[in-house]
Coordinates of C-alpha atoms (C1' of nucleotides) in Angstrom, one line a residue:
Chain A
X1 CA 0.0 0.0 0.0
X2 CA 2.7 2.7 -1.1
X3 CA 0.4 4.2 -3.0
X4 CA -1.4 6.7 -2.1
X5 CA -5.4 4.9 -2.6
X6 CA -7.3 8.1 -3.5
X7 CA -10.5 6.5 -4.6
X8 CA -11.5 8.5 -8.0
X9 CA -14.8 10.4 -7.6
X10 CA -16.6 10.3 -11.2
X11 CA -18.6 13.7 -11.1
X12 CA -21.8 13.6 -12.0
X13 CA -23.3 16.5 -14.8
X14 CA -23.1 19.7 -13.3
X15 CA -26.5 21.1 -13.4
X16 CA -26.6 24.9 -14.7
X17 CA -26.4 27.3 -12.5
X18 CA -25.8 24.8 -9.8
X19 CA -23.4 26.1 -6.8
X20 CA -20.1 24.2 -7.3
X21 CA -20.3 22.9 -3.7
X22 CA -23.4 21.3 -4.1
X23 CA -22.2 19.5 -7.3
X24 CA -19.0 18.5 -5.3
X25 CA -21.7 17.2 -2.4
X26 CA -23.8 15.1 -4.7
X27 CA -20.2 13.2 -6.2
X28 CA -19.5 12.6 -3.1
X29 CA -22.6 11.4 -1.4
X30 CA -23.2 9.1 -4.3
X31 CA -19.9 7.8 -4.5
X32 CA -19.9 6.9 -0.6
X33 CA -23.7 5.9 -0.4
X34 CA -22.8 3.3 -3.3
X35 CA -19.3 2.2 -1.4
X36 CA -16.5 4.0 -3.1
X37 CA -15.1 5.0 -0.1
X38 CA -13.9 2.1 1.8
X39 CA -14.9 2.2 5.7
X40 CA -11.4 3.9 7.9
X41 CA -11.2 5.9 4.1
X42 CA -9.7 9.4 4.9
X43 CA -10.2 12.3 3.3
X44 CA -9.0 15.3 2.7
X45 CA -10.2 18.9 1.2
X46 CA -6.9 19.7 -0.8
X47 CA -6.6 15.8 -1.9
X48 CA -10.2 15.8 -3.0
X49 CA -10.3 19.2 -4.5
X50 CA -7.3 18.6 -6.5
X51 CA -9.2 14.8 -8.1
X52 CA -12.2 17.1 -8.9
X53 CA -10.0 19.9 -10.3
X54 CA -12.0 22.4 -8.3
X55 CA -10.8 24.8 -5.2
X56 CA -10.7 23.9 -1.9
X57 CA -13.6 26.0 -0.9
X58 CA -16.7 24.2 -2.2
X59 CA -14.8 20.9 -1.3
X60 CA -14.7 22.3 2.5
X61 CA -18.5 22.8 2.3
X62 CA -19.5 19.5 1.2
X63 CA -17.7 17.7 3.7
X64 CA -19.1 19.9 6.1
X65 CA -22.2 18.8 5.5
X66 CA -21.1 15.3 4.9
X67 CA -20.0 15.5 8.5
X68 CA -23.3 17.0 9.7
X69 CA -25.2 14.7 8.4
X70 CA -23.2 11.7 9.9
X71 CA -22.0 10.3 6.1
X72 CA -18.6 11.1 7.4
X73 CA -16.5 11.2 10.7
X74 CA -14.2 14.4 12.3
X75 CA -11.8 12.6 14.1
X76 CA -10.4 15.0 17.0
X77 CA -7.5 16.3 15.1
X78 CA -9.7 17.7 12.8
X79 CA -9.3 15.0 10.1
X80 CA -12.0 13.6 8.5
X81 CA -12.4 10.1 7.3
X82 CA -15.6 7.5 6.4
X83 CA -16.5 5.6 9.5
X84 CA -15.8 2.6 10.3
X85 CA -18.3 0.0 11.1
X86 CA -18.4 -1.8 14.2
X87 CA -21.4 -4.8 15.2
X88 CA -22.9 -2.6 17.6
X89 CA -23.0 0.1 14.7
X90 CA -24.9 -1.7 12.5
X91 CA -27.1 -3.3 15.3
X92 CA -28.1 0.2 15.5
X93 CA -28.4 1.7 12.0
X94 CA -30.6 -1.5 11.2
X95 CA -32.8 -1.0 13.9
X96 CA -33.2 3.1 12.9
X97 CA -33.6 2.0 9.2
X98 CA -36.8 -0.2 10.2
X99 CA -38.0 2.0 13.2
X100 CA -38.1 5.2 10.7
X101 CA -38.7 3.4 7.3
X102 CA -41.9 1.9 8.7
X103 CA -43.0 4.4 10.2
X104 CA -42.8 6.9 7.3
X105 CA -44.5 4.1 5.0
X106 CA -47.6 3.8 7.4
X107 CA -47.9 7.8 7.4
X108 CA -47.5 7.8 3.4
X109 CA -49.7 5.2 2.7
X110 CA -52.7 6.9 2.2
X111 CA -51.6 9.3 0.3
X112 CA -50.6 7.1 -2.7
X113 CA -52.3 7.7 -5.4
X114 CA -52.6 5.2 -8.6
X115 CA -50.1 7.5 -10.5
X116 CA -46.8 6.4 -8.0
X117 CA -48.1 3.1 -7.3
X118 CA -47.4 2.3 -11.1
X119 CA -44.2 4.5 -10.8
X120 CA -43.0 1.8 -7.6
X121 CA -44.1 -1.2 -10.2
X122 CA -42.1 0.2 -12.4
X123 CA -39.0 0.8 -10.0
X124 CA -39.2 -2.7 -8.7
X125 CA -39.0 -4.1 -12.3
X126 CA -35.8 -2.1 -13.4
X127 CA -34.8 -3.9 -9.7
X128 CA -35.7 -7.4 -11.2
X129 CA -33.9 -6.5 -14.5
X130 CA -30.9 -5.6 -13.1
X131 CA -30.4 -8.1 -10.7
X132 CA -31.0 -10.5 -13.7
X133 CA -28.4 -8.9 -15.2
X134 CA -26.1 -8.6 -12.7
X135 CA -25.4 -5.1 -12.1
X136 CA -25.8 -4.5 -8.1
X137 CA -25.1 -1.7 -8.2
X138 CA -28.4 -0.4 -9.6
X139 CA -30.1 -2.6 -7.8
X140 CA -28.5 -0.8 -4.5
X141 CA -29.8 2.4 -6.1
X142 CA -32.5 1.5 -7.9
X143 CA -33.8 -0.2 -4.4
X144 CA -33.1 3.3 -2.7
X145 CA -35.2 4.4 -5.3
X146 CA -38.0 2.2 -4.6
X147 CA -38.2 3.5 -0.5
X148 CA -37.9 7.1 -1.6
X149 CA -40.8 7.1 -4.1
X150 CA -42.9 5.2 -1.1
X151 CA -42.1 7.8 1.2
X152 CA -42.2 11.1 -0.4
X153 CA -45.8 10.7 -1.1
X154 CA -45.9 12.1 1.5
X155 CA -44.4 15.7 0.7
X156 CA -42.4 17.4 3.3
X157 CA -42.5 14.6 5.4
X158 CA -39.7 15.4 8.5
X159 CA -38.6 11.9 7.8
X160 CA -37.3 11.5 4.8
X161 CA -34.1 13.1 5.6
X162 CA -33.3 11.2 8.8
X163 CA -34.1 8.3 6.7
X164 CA -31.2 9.3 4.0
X165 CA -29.0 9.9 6.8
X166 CA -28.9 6.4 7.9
X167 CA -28.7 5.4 4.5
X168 CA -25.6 7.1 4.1
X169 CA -24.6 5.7 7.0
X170 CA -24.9 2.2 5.8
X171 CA -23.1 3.3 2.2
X172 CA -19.6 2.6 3.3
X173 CA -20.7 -1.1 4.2
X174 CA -22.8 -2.0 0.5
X175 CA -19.9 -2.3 -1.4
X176 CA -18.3 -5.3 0.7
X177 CA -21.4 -6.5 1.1
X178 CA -21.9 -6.8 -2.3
X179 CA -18.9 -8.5 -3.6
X180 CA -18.9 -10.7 -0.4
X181 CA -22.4 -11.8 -0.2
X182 CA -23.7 -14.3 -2.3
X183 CA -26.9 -13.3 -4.1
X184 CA -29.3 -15.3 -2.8
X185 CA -32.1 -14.4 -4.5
X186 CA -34.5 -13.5 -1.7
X187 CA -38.4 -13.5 -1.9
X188 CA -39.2 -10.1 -3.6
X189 CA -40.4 -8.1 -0.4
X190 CA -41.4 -5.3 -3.0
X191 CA -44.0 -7.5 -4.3
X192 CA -45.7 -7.8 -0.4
X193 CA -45.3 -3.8 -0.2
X194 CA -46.9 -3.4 -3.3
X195 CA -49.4 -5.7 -2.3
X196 CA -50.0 -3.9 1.2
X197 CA -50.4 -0.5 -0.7
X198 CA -52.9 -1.4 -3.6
X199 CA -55.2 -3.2 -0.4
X200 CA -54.0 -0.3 2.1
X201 CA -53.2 -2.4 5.0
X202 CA -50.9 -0.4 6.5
X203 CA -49.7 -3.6 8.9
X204 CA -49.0 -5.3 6.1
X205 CA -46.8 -2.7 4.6
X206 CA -44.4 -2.4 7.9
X207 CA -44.1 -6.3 8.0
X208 CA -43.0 -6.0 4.2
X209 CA -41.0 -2.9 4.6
X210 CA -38.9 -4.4 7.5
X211 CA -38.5 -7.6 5.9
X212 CA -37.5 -6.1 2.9
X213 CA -34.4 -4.3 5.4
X214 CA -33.8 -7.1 7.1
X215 CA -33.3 -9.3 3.8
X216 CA -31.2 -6.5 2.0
X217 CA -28.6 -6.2 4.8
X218 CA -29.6 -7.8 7.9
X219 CA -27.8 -11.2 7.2
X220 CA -24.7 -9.0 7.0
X221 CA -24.9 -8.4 10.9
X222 CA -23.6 -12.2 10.9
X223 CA -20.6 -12.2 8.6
X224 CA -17.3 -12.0 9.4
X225 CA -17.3 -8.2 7.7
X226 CA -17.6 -6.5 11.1
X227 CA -15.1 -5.4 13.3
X228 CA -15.4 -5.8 17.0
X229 CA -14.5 -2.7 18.5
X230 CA -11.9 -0.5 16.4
X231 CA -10.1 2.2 18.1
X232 CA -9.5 4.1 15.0
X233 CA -5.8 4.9 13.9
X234 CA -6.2 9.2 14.1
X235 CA -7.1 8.1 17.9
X236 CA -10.2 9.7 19.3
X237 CA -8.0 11.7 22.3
X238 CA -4.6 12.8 21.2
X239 CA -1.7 12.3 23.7
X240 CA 0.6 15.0 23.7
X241 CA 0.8 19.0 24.8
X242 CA -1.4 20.3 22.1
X243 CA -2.8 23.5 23.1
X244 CA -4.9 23.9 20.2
X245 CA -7.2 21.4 21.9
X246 CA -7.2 21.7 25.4
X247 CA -10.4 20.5 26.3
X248 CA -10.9 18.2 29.2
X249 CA -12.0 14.7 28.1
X250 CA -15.7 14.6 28.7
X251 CA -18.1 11.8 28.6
X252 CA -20.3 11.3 25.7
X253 CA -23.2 13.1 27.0
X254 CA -21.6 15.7 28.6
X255 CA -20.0 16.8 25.0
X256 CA -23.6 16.1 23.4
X257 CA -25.2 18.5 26.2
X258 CA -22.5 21.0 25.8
X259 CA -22.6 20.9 21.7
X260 CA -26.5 21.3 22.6
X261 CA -25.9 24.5 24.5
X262 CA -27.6 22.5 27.9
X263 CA -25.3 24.6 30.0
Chain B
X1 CA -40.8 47.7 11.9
X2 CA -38.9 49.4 10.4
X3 CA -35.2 48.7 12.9
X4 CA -33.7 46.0 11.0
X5 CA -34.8 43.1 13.8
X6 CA -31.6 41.4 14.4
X7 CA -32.5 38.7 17.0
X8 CA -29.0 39.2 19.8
X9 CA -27.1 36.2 20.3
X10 CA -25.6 36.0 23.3
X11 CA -22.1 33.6 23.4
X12 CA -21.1 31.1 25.0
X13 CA -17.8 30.4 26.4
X14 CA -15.5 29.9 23.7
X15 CA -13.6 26.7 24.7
X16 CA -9.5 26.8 24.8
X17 CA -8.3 25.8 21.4
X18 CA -12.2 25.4 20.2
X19 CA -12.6 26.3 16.5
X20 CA -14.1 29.6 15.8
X21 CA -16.9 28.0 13.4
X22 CA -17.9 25.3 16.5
X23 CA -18.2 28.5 19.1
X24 CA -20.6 30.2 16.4
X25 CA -22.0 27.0 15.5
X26 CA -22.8 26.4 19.2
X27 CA -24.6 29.7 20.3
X28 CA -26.5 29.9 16.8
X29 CA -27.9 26.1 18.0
X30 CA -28.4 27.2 21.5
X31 CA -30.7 30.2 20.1
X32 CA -32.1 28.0 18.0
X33 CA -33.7 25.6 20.0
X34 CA -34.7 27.7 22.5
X35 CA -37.0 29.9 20.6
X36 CA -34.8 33.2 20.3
X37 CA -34.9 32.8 16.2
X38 CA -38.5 33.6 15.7
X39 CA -40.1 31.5 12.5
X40 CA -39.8 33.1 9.2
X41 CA -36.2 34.8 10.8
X42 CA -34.0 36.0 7.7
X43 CA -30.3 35.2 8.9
X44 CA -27.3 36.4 6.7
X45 CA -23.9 35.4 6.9
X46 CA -22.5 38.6 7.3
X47 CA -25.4 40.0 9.5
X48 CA -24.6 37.1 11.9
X49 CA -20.7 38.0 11.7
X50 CA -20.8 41.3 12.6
X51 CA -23.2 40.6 15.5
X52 CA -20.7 38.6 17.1
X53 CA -17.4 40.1 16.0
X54 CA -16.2 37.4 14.0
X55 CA -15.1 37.3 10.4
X56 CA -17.7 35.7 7.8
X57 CA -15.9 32.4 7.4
X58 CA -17.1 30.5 10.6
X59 CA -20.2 32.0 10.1
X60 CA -20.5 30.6 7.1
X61 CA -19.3 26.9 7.7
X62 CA -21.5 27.0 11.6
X63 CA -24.8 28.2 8.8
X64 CA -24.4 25.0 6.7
X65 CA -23.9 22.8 9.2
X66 CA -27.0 24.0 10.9
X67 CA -29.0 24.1 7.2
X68 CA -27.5 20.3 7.1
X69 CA -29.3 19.5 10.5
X70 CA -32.3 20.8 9.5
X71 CA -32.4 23.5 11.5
X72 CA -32.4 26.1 9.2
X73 CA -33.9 26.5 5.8
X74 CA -32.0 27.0 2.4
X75 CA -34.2 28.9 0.1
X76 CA -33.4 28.8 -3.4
X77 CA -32.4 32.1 -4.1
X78 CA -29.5 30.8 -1.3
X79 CA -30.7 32.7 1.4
X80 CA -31.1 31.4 4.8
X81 CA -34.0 31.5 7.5
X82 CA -35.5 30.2 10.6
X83 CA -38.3 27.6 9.1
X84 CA -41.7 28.6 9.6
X85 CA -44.3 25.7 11.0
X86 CA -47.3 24.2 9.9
X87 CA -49.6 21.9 11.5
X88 CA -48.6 19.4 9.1
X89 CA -44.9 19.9 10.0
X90 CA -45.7 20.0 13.7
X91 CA -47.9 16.4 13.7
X92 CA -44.8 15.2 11.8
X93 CA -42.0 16.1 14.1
X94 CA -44.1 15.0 17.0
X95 CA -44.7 11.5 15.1
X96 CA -41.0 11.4 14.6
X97 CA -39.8 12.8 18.0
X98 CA -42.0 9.7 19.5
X99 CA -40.8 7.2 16.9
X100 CA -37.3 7.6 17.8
X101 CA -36.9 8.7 21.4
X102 CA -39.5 5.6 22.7
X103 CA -36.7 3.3 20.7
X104 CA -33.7 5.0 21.8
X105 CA -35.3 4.7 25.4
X106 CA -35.7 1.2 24.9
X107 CA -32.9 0.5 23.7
X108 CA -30.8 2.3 26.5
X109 CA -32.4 1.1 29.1
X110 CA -30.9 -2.0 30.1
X111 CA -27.3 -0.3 30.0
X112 CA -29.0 2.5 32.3
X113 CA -26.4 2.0 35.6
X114 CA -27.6 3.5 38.9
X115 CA -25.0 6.4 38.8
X116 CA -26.9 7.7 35.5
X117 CA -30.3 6.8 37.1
X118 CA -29.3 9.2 40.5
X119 CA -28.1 11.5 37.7
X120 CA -31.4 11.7 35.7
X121 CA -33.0 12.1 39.4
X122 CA -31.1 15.1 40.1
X123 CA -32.2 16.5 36.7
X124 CA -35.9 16.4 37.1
X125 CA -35.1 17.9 40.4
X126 CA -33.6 21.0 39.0
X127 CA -36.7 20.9 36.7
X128 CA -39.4 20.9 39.3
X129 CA -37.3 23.4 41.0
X130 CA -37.1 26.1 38.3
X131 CA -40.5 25.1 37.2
X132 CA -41.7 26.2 40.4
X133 CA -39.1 29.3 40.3
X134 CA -40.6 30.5 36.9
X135 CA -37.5 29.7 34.8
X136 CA -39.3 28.3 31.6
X137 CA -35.7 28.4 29.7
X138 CA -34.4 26.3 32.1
X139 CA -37.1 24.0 32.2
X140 CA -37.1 23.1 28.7
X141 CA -33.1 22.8 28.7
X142 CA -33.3 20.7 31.3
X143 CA -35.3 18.6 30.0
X144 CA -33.5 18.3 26.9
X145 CA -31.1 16.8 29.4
X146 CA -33.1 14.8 30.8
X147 CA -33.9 12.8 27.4
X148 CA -30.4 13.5 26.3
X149 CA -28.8 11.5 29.7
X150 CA -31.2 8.5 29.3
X151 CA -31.2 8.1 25.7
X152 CA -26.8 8.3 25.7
X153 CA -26.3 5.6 28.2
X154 CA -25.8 3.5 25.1
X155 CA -23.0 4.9 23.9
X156 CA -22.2 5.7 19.9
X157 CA -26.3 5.5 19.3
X158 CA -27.1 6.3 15.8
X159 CA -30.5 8.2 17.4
X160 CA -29.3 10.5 19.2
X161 CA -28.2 12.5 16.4
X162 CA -31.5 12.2 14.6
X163 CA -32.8 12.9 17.8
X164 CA -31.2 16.1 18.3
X165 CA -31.9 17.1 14.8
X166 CA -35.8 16.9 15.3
X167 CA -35.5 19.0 18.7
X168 CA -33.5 21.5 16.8
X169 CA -36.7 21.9 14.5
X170 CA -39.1 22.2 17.0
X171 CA -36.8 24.8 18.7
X172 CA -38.2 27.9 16.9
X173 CA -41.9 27.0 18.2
X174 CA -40.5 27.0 21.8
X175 CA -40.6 30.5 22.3
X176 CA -44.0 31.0 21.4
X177 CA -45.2 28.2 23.0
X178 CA -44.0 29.0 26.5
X179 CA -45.2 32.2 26.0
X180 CA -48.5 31.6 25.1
X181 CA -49.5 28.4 26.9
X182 CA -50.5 28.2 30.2
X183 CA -48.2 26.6 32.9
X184 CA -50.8 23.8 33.4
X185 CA -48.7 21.7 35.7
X186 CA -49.4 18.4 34.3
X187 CA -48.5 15.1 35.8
X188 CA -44.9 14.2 36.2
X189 CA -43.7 12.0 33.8
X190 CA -40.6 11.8 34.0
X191 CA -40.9 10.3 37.6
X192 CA -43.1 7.6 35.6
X193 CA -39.8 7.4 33.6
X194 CA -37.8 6.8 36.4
X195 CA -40.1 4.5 38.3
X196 CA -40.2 2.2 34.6
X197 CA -36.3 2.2 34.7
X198 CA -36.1 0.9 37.9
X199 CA -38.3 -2.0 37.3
X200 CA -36.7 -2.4 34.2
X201 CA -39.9 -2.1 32.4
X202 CA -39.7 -1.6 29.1
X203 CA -43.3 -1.0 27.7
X204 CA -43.7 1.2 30.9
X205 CA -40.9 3.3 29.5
X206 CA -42.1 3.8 26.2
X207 CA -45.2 4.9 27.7
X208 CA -43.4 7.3 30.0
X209 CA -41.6 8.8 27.1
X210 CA -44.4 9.4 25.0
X211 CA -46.8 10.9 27.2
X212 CA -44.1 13.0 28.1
X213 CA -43.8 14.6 24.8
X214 CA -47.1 15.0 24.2
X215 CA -47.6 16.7 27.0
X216 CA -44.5 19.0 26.6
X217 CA -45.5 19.9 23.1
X218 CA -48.3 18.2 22.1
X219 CA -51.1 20.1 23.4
X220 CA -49.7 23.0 21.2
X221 CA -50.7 21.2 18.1
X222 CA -54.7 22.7 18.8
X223 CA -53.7 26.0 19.3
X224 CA -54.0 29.2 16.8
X225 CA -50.0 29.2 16.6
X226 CA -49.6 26.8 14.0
X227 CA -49.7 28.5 10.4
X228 CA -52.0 26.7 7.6
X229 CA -49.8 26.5 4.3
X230 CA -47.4 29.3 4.5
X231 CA -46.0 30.0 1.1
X232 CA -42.7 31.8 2.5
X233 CA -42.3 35.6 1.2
X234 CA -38.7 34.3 -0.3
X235 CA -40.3 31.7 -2.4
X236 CA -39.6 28.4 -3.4
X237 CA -39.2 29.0 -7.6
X238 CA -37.9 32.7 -8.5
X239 CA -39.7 34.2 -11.3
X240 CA -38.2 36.3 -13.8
X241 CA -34.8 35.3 -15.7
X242 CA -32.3 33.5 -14.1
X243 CA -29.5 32.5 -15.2
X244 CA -27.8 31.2 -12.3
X245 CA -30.7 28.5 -11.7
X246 CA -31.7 27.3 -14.7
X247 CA -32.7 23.7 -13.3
X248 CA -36.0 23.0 -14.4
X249 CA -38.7 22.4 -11.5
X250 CA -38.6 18.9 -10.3
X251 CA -41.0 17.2 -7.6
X252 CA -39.8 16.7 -4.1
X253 CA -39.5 13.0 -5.3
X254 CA -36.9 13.7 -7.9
X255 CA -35.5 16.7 -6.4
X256 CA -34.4 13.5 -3.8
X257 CA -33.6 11.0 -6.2
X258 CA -30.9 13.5 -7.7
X259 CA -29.4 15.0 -4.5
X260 CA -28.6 11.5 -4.0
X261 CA -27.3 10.3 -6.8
X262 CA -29.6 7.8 -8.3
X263 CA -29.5 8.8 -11.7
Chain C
dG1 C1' 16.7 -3.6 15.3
dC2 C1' 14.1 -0.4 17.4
dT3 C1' 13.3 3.9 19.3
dT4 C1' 13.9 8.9 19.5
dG5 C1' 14.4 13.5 17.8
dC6 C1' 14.0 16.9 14.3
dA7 C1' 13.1 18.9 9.9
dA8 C1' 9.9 19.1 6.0
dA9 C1' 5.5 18.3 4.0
dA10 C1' 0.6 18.2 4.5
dT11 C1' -3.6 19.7 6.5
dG12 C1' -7.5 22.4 8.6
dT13 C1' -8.7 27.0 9.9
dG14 C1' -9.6 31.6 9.2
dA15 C1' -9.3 36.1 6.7
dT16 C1' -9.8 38.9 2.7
dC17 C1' -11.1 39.9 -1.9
dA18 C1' -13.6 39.7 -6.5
dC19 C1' -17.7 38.7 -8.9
dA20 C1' -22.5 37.4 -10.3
dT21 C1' -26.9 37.4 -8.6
dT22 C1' -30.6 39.1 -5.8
dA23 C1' -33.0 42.5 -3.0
dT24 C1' -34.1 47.3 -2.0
dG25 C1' -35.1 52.1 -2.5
dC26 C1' -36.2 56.0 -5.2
dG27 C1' -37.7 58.7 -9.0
dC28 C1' -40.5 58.7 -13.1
dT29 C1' -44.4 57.7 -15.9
dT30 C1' -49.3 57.1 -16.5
Chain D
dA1 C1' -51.6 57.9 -6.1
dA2 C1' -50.1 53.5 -7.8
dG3 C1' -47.2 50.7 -10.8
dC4 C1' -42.8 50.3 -13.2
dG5 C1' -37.7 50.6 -14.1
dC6 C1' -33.3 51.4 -12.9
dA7 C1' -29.4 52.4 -9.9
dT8 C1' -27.4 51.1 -5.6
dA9 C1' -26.8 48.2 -1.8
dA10 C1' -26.6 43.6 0.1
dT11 C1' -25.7 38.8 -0.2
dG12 C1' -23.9 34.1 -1.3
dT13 C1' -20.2 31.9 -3.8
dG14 C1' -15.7 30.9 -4.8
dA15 C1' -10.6 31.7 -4.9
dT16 C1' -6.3 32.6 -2.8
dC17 C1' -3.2 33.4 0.9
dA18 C1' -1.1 33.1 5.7
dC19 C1' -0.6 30.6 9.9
dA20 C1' -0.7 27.1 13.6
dT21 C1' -0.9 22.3 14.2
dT22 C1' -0.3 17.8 12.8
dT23 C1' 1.7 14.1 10.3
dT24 C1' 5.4 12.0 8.0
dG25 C1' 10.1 10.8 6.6
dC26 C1' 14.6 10.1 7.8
dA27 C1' 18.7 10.0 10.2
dA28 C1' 21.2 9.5 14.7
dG29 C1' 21.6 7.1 19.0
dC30 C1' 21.0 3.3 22.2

DNA sequence: GCTTGCAAAATGTGATCACATTATGCGCTT
DNA sequence: AAGCGCATAATGTGATCACATTTTGCAAGC
């Protein structure tokens, strides 16, 4: 590994008259929710900015918000790297994807009309193609696709962007998943949601939705793919006189209440 | 009106070695959630700058982490604000405050040890005590707290960030609401709380927890604070010729879809 | 061979400036 | 008196630079 591993970032079109940061932001989200950046991945603005041929600035901003919205991790020293994912971690972002996802399909279910029902048949057969032709990675997106459409029917629903969050969350994992699994061809839990919609049984549709998680990554919790505990490398507490950061150590919630303003 | 109403924001203690942007970031959050950022609040980068002697950068980085969380709104002519409410905003963020906090509660409590449970004790103390001092500021930080401290005893939880982000959005209705609504005393809950972590009783918790939002902000839901539709005076599509946004009008469905990357 | 110390490179942070776009205010026209 | 148009001010975006801190590379010492 003398090489320095920068993971190339293909850019997406630029949309006209779109701020430069947000078209760095998109590349990037897309390139970590599909698994492009390896988990433990750093990254940094000049390295990234000079790969995009852009300035530092709107790189700067779109890992800002990157960070914000927990898709990446600032490590104490100010460094910022994709996170790394521990058991307990994905215990946790499974159980968030089904708590919120389920949730936000109960409250959108009645406001499907006949119009997106055909657009989600339609999504879940480009899924079916391109799992027949073996190209995962639109079915990853493609599948993304499928909960977005269910769940914006509701519009300006607060969940939706909690929802992506964890998704992004999950990103860094989907690549090894996908080259390590085998594809076992699962019942198409689509088919049940589609099911549950067009006979609006809204129990129906959370049983389907959180099968439909649990079969797309939940028999990842069980492979060898996690690590236990991983004190990261950029250590979490640095160890000698830095008095940049002089900060007492602090327990977790007493930095949350802090970063909160709760005196 | 005619004073230009810039809303003060009073600083907090800038840590030793603390990043400028984190200190802004900080005390613009702090306002935030409790209710000194009126809805429908214009904020500018270098408004905010000059109003707390620091140069426009931070500003600028602590304003898109905060747009990131949700807490503030990006219009599209790139200008910033506090987010106005709606009832259909308000029934989703108390949907979604309940969804997640009744998990994360669940989920903590069996890693709740008894110094944290004489800790969230002495919290509701110091509630009841400025309650009955006529401190509403305090009693809805400290009760912040109080969720905060329970729901952290797991540690690296993937909720409590989205948790945090869906107080921060509530925060601009606080003001109003503890202005407007009677002190009606109700029940404590949070000694229910207690009394269902020290039996270990997990449905009792969940109970707990969600009877004690809706009775912190629930009841607000009938009152005449909550605006119908509210199409914002900076609106959401500019009119005339624009060179600079160009992008066509897309559905909030799309809109999604591309910010994330799937095609 | 491994550690220690120091110099050089790399990195994040913050400041300042230029520019295109948007908002605002004022005078003019009807 | 009200609506319109234009000049001016205000704003977000992006680039570039300086600086403190951190990381890295390498050589000297045990």
């Amino acid at each position: 590994m003398a090489e320095s591993p920068r993971p190339t970032v293909t850019m997406p079109d630029r949309d006209p008259g779109e701020p430069i940061h947000q078209w760095v932001f998109r590349a990037l989200r897309r390139a970590i929710m599909t698994g492009h950046f390896p988990p433990g991945q750093a990254v940094t603005i000049r390295g990234l900015a000079e790969s995009m041929n852009v300035s530092a600035m709107p790189v700067r901003d779109a890992l800002r918000r990157l960070v914000a919205e927990r898709a990446l991790e600032l490590l104490d020293n100010r460094r910022v790297r994709v996170p790394s994912m521990t058991t307990e971690r994905f215990d946790e972002l499974l159980t968030a994807r089904i708590t919120l996802e389920t949730e936000a399909a109960t409250r959108a279910l009645p406001l499907i009309d006949d119009t997106r029902l055909r657009e989600l048949h339609a999504i879940d057969d480009r899924i079916n193609r391109a799992d027949a032709a073996g190209a995962p990675d639109t079915v990853v997106e493609q599948n993304f696709l499928f909960h977005l459409t269910l769940y914006t029917a509701r519009p300006g629903s607060i969940f939706v962007p909690l929802i992506e969050s964890v998704w992004l969350q999950t990103g860094p994992f989907m690549r090894v998943a996908l080259e390590e699994t085998p594809s076992k061809d699962p019942i198409d839990r689509h088919i049940e949601a589609l099911a549950a919609i067009a006979d609006r049984d809204p129990a129906a549709l959370r049983r389907a939705i959180e099968a439909d998680i649990r079969d797309g990554i939940g028999h990842l919790g069980n492979t060898g793919l996690l690590v236990r505990k991983q004190r990261p490398p950029g250590r979490l507490l640095s160890p000698g006189r830095s008095p940049r950061r002089a900060a007492k150590i602090a327990s977790e919630t007493t930095r949350n209440a802090r970063e909160a303003g709760l005196t």
